[in-house]
Coordinates of C-alpha atoms and ligand atoms in Angstrom, one line a residue:
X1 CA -34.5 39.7 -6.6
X2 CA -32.8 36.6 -7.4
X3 CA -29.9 35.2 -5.7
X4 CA -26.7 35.1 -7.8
X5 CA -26.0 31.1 -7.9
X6 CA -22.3 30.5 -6.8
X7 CA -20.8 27.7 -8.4
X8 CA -19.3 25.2 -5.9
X9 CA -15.8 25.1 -6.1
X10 CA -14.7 21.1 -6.3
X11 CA -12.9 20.7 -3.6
X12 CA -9.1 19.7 -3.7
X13 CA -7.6 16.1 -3.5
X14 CA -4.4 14.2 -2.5
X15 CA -2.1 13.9 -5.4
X16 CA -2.1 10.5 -6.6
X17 CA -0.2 8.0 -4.6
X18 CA 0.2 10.4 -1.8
X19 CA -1.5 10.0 1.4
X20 CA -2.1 11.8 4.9
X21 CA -1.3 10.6 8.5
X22 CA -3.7 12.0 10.3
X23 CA -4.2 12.1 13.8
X24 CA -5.3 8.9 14.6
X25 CA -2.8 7.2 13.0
X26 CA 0.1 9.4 14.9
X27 CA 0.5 7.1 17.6
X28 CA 1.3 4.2 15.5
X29 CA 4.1 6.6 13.5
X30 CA 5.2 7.7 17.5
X31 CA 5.7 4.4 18.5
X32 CA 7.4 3.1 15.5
X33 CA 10.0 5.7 15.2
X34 CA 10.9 5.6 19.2
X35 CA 11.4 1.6 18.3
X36 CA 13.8 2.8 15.7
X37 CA 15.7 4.9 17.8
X38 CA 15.9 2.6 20.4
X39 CA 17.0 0.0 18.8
X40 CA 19.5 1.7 16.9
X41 CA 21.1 3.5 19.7
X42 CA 21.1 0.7 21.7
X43 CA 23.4 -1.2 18.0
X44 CA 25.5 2.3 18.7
X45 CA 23.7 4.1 15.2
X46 CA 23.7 7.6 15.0
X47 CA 20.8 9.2 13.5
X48 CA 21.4 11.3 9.9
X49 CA 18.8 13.2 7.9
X50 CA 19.8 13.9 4.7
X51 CA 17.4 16.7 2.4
X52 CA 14.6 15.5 0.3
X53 CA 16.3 16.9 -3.2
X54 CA 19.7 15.3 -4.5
X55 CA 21.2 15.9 -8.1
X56 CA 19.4 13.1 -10.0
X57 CA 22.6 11.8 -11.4
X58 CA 23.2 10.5 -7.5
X59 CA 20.8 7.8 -8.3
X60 CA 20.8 7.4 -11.9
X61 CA 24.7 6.1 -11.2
X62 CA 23.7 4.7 -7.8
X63 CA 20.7 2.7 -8.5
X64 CA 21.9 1.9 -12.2
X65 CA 19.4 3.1 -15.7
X66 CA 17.9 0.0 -16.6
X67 CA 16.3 -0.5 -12.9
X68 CA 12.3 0.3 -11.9
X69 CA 13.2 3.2 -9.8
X70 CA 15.6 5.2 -12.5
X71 CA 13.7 4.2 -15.6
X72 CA 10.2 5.0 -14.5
X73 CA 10.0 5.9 -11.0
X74 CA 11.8 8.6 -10.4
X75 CA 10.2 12.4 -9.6
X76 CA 13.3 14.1 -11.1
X77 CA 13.0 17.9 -12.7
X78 CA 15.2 20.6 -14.0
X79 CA 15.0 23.3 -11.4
X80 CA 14.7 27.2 -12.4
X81 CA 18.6 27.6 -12.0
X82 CA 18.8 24.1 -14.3
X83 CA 19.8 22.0 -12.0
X84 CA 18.6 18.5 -12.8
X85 CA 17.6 17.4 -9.6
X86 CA 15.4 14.3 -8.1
X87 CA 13.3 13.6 -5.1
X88 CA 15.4 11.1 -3.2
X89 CA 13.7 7.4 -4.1
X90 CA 16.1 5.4 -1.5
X91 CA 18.0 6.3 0.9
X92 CA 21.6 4.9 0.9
X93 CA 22.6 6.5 -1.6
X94 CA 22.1 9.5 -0.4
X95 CA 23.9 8.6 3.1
X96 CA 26.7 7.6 0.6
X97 CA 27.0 10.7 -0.7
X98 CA 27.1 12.1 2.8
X99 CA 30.1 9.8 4.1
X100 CA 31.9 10.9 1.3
X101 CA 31.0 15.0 1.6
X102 CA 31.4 15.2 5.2
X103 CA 35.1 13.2 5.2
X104 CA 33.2 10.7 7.7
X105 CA 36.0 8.2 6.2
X106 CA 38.4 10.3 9.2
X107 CA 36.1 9.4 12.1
X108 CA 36.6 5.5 13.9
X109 CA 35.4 2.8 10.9
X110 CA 32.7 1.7 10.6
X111 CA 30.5 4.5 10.6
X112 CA 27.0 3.4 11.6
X113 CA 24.1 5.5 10.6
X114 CA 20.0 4.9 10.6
X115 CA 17.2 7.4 8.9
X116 CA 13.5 7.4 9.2
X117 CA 12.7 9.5 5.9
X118 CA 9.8 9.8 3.2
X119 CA 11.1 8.4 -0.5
X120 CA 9.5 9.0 -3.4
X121 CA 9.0 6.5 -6.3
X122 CA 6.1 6.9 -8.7
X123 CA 5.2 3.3 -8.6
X124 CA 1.8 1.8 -9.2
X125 CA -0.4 2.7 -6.2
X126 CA -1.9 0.0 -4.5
X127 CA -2.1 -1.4 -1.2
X128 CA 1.4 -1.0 0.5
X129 CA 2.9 0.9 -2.4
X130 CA 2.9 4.6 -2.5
X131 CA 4.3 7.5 -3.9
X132 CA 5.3 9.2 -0.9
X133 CA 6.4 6.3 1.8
X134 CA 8.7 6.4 4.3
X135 CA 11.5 3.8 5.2
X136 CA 13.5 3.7 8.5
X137 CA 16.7 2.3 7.3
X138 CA 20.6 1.5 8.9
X139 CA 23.6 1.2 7.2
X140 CA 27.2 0.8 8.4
X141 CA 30.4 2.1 6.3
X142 CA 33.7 0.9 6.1
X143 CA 33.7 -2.8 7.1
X144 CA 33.9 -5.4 4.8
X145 CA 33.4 -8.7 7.0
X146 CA 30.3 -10.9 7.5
X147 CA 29.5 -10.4 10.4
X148 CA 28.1 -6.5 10.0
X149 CA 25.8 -8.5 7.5
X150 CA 24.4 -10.9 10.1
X151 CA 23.5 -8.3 12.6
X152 CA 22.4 -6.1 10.5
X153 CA 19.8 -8.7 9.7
X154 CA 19.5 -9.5 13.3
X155 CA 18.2 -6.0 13.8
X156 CA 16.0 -6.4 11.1
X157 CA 14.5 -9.5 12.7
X158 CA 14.7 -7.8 16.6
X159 CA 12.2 -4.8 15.2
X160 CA 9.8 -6.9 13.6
X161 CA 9.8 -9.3 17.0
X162 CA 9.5 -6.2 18.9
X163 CA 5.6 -5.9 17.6
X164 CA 5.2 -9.9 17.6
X165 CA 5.1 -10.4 13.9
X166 CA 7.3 -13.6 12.7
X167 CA 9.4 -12.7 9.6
X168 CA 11.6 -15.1 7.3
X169 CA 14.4 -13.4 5.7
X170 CA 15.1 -14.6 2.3
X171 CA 18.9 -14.3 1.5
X172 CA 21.1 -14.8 -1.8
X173 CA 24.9 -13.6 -2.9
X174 CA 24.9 -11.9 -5.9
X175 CA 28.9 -12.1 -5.9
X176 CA 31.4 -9.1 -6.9
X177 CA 33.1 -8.0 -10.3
X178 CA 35.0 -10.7 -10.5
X179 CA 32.6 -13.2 -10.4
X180 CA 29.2 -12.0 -11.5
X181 CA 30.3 -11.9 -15.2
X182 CA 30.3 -15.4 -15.3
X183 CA 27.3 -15.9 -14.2
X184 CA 25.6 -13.2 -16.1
X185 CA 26.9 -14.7 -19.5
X186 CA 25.3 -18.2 -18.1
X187 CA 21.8 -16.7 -17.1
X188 CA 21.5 -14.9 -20.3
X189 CA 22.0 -17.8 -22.6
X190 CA 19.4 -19.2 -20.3
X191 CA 17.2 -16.7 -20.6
X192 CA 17.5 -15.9 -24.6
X193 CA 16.1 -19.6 -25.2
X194 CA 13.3 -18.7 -23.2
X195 CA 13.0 -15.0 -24.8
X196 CA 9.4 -15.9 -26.6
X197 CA 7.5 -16.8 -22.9
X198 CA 9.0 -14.3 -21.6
X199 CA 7.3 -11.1 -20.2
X200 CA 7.7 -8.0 -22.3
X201 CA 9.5 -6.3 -19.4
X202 CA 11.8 -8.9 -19.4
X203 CA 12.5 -9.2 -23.0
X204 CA 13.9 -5.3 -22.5
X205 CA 16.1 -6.0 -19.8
X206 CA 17.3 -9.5 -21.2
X207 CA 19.4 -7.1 -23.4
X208 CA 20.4 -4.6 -21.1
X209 CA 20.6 -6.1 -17.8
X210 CA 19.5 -10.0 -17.7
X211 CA 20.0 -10.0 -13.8
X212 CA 16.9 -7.4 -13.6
X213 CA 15.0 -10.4 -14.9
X214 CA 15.1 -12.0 -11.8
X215 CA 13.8 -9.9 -10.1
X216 CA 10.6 -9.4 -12.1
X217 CA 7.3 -9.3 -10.3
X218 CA 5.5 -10.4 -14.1
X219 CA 3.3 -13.8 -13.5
X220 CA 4.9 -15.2 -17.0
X221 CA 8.4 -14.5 -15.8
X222 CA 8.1 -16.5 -12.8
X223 CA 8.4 -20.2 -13.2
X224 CA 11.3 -19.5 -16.0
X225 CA 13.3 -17.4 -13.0
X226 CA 12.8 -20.5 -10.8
X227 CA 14.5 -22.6 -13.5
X228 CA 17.4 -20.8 -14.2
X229 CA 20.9 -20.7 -13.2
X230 CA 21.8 -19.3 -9.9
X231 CA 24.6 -17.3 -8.6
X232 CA 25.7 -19.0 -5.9
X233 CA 26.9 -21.8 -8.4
X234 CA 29.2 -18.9 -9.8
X235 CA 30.8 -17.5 -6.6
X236 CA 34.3 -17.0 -6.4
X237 CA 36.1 -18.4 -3.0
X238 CA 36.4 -14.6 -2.2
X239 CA 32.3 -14.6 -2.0
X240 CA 32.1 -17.7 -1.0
X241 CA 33.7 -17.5 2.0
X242 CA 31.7 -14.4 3.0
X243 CA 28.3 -16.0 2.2
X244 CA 29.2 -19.0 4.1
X245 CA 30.5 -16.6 7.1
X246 CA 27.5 -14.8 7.1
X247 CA 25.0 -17.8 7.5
X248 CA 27.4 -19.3 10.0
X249 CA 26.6 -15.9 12.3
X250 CA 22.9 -16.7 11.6
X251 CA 22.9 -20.1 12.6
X252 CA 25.0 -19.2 15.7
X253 CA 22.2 -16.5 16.4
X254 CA 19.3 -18.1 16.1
X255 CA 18.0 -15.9 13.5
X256 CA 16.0 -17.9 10.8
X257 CA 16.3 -17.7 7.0
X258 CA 15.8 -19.1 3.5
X259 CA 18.3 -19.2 1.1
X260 CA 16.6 -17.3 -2.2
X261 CA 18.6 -17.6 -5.5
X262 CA 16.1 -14.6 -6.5
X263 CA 16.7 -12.1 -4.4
X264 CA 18.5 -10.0 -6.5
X265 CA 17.1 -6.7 -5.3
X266 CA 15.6 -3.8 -7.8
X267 CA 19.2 -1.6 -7.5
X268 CA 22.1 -2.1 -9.1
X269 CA 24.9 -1.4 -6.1
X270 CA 24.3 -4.5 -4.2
X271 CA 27.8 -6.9 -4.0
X272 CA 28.0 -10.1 -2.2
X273 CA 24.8 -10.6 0.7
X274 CA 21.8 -9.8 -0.4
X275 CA 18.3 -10.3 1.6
X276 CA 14.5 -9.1 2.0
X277 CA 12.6 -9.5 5.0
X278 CA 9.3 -10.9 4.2
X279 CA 6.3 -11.7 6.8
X280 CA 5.4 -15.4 7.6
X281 CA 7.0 -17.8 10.1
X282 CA 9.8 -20.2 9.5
X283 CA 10.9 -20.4 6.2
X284 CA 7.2 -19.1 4.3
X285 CA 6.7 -18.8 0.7
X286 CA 8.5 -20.5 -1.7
X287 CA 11.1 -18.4 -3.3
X288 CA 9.5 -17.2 -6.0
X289 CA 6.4 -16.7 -4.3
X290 CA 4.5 -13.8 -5.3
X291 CA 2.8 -12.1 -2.9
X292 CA 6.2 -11.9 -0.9
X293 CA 8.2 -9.9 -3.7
X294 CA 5.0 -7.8 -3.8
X295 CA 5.4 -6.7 -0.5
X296 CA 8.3 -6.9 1.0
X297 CA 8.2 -5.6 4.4
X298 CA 12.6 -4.5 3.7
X299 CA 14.9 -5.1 2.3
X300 CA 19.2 -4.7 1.9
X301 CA 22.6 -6.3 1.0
X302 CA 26.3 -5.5 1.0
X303 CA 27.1 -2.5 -1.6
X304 CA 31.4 -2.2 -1.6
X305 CA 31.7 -0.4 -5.1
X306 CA 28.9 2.2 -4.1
X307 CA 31.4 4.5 -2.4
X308 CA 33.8 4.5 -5.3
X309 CA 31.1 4.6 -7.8
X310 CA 29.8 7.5 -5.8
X311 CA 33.3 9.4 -5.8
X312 CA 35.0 8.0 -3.1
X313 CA 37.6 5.8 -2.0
X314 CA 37.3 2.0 -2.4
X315 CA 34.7 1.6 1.0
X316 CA 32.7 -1.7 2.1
X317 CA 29.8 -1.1 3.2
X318 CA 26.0 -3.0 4.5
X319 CA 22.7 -1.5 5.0
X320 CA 18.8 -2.1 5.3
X321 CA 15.7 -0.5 5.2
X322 CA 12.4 -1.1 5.4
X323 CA 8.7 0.2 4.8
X324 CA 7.0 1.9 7.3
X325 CA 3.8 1.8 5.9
X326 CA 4.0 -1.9 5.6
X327 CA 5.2 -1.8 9.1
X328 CA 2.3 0.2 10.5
X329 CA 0.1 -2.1 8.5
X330 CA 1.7 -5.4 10.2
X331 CA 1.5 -3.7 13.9
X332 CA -2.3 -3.2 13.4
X333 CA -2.7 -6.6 12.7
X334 CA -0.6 -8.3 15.4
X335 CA -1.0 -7.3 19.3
X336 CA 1.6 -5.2 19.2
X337 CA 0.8 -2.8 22.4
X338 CA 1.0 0.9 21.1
X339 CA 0.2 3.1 23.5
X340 CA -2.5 5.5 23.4
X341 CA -2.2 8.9 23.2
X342 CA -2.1 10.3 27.2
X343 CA -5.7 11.2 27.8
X344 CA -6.5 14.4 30.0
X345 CA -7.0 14.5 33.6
X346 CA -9.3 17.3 33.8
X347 CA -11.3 19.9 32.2
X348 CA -11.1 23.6 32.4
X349 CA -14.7 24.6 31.8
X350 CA -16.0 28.5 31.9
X351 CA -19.3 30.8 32.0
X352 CA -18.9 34.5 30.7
X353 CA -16.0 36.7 29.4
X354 CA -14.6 37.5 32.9
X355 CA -14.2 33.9 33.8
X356 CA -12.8 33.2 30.0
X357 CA -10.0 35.8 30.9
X358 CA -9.1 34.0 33.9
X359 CA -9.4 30.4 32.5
X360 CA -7.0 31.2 29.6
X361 CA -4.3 32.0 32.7
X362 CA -5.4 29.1 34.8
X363 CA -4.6 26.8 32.3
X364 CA -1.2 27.9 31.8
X365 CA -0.6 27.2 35.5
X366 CA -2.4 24.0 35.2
X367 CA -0.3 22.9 32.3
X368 CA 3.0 24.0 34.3
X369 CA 1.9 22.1 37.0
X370 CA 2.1 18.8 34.6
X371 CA -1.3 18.5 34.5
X372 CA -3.3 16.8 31.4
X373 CA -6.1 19.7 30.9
X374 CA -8.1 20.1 28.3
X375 CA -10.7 22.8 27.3
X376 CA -13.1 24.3 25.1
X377 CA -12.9 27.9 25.5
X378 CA -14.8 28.6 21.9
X379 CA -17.9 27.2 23.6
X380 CA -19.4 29.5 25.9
X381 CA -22.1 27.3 27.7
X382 CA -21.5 25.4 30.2
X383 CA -23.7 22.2 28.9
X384 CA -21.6 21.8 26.3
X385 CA -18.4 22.0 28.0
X386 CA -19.4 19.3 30.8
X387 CA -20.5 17.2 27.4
X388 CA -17.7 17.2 25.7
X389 CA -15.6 16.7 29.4
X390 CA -17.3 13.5 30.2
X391 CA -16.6 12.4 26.9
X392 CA -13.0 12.8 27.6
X393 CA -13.6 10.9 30.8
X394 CA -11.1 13.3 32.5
X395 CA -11.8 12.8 36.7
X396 CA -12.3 16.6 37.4
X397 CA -13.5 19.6 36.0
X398 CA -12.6 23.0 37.3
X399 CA -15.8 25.4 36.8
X400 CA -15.6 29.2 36.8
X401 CA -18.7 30.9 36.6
X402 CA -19.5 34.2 37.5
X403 CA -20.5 33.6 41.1
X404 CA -17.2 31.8 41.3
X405 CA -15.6 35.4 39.7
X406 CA -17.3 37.6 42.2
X407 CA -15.9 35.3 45.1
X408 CA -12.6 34.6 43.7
X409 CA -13.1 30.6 43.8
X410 CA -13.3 28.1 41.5
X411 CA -15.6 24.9 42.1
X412 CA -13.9 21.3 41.4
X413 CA -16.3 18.8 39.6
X414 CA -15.7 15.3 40.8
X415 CA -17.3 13.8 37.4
X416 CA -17.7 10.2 39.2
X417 CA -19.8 11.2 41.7
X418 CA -20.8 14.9 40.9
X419 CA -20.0 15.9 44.0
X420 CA -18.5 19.6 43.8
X421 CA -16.6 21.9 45.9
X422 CA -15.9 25.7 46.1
X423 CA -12.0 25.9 47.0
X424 CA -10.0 29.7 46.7
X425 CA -9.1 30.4 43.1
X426 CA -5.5 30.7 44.3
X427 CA -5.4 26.9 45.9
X428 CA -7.3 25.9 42.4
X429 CA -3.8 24.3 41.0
X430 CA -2.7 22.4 44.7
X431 CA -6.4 21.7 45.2
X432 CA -6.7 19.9 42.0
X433 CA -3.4 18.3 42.3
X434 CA -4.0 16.3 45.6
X435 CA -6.9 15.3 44.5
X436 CA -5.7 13.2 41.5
X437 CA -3.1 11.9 43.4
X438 CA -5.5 10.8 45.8
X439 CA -7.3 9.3 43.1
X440 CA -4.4 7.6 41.6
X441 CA -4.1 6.0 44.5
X442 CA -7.4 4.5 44.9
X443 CA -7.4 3.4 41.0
X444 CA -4.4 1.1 42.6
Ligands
HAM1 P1 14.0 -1.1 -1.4 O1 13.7 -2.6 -1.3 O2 13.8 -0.5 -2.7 O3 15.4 -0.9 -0.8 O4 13.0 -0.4 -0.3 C1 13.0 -0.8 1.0 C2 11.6 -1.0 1.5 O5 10.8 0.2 1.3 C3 10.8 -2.1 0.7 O6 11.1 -3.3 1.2 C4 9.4 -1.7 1.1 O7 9.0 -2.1 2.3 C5 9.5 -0.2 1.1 N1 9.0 0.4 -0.1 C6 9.6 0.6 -1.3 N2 8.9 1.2 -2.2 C7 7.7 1.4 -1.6 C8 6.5 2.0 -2.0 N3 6.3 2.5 -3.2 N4 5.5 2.2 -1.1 C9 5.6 1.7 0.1 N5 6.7 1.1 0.6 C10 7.8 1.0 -0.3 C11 16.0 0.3 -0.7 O8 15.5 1.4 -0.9 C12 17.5 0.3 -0.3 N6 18.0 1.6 -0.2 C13 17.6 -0.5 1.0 C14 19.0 -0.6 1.5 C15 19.5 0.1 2.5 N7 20.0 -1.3 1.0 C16 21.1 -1.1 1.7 N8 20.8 -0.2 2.6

């Protein structure tokens, strides 16, 4: 008779854009988010999660319409109880909204809060841009001075030192209200006698938001941005003062930078400070420079109408954040020293269904007792066991066969020397124990 031919099912794939951490790569995700929360308790942050879904209008008045992220980016859907709702693409606003629900304007000013959370944007995939990512970011509410600027980007710098990679921090004011009008009105004359070499991108936002223009990523687009007129020319004293206050700090703190009349950032809350952390030593990449707006390893600024804007009372507030994908990408290339993950000690192995039943118990105790044990209980020879144990490298394995049943023992495996040992089942955990600290010792 023939077979019946079953067609191959083709197997399922990531979603476009998305990617999975697999195990491997866990220790590198570990280490970076204890960094984080070091660092930020030790700046006194507290840690807030907000949820993955917000009411897209959050961002839409956030981030602004005629940005990247709003106009094309953004995963937003009408749910089945038509809610028009978004996966979150950034972070601060979302922590806005937060300050404002929870009345966190009551508790001592400023508040200071860090995340470590996926965002979604559906960007172009490419290397360091995906459409799940996560950023760790830090932002503090209700301060207005210069100073939370300056160590906010001295905390910036501090992580990026902590895994030896040099960073330059490009920095710009974009001014306030008052100010930026004037400027606007001056970089879009500027820009309409350029319109025709412009990019087709920027010829859009030329009408609805020439300040978008500068921060376009387009080849064409670039030399005209480094010609044209820059903000800082336009501050009023207000701004000014602040700008000058904030590179004062960073002079006083050792913390390097280049000033960037470009950095205007791809949202549409930023006031005042602006800045993007960018890898390279000193003052790297000229400020147009391309493959740094690519790839920004973070990025941040002041944002004092975002509260109000968001529903709230008039607030100043500061933030960063930055990639960790980009992150984990740097800390593979530097000699950043993540640690391992803790290998086992010993190995549990077993021969026969009445020593299974006992192993399954012994390993609890084992595990109790602190130690690092692993097993293979789905295997029921012992050649494979003691395989797949001296591939661990552990320093002992605990046998128990059915001899070892009968007598109620178990036999300890030194796997250096292959010497073994019958000791009572009962003395298997202490047994065991005093002999890796013994052997700790003689590692020394
Ligand atoms: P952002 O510059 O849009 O700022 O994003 C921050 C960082 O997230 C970027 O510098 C980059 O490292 C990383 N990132 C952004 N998009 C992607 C992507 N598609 N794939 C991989 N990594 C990406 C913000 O989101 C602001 N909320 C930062 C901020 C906090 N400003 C004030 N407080």
């Amino acid at each position: 008779m023939l077979k019946k031919e079953v067609k191959k099912r083709k197997p399922f794939q990531l979603v476009k854009g998305m990617r999975d951490i697999l195990p491997e790569e866990q220790r590198y995700w570990d280490f970076t988010r204890d960094l984080i929360d070091r660092v930020a308790k030790s700046y006194g942050f507290s840690r807030i999660d907000t949820p993955v879904l917000e009411f897209s209008d959050l961002f839409v008045r956030a981030v602004g319409t005629s940005t990247d992220i709003v106009e094309k980016e953004m995963y937003s859907f009408v749910d089945q109880g038509e809610d028009n709702l978004a996966l979150r693409p950034e972070g601060t606003a979302a922590v806005g909204r937060a300050y404002i629900e929870h009345g966190m304007l009551n508790l001592p000013q400023p508040v200071k809060l860090y995340y470590f959370e996926p965002m979604f944007r559906r960007d172009r995939p490419q290397a360091g841009r995906y459409r799940q990512h996560y950023q760790f970011g830090f932002e503090v509410i209700g301060e207005p001075d210069a100073i939370i600027d300056a160590q906010l980007i001295l905390i910036a710098s501090k992580i990026y030192q902590a895994i030896n990679l040099p960073v330059n921090i490009q920095i710009n004011s974009i001014g306030c209200p008052s100010c930026r009008p004037d400027f606007e009105n001056e970089l879009k004359d500027y820009l309409k006698k350029q319109k025709s070499k412009l990019s087709e991108v920027s010829q859009a936002r030329l009408l609805k938001n020439p300040m978008r223009v500068l921060d376009s990523k387009e080849k064409e687009d670039l030399p005209i941005i480094a010609e044209a007129p820059q903000q800082i020319d336009f501050l009023c004293e207000d701004c000014r003062n602040h700008f000058t206050q904030v590179l004062e700090y960073l002079d006083d703190l050792g913390v390097p930078y280049a000033l960037n009349p470009t950095i205007v950032r791809g949202l549409d809350y930023y006031t005042k400070t602006t800045f993007e952390i960018w890898s390279g030593a000193d003052e790297a990449g000229s400020p147009s420079s391309e493959a740094g707006r690519q790839s920004a390893l973070g990025g941040g600024g002041r944002y004092d109408g975002l509260l109000e804007l968001l529903g709230g009372n008039p607030t100043p507030a500061s933030g960063f954040a930055c990639g960790v994908e980009r992150f984990i990408a740097q800390i593979k290339e530097t000699d950043a020293k993540v640690p391992e993950k803790p290998k086992p000690e010993i190995f549990l192995g077993q021969l026969g269904p009445e020593a299974r039943k006992k192993a399954i118990v012994l390993f609890e105790e084992l595990q109790q007792a602190g130690i690092r044990v692993a097993e293979n209980f789905a295997k029921s020879g012992l050649k494979p066991q003691l395989e797949m144990a001296d591939k661990l490298g552990v320093k002992f394995t605990i046998i128990l066969g059915q001899k070892e049943i009968i007598d109620d023992t178990v036999m300890i495996r030194d796997m250096e020397n292959g010497i073994q040992e019958v000791v009572d089942f009962h003395k298997a955990v202490t047994e065991i124990k005093k002999r890796l600290e013994k052997s700790v010792v003689s590692d020394q």
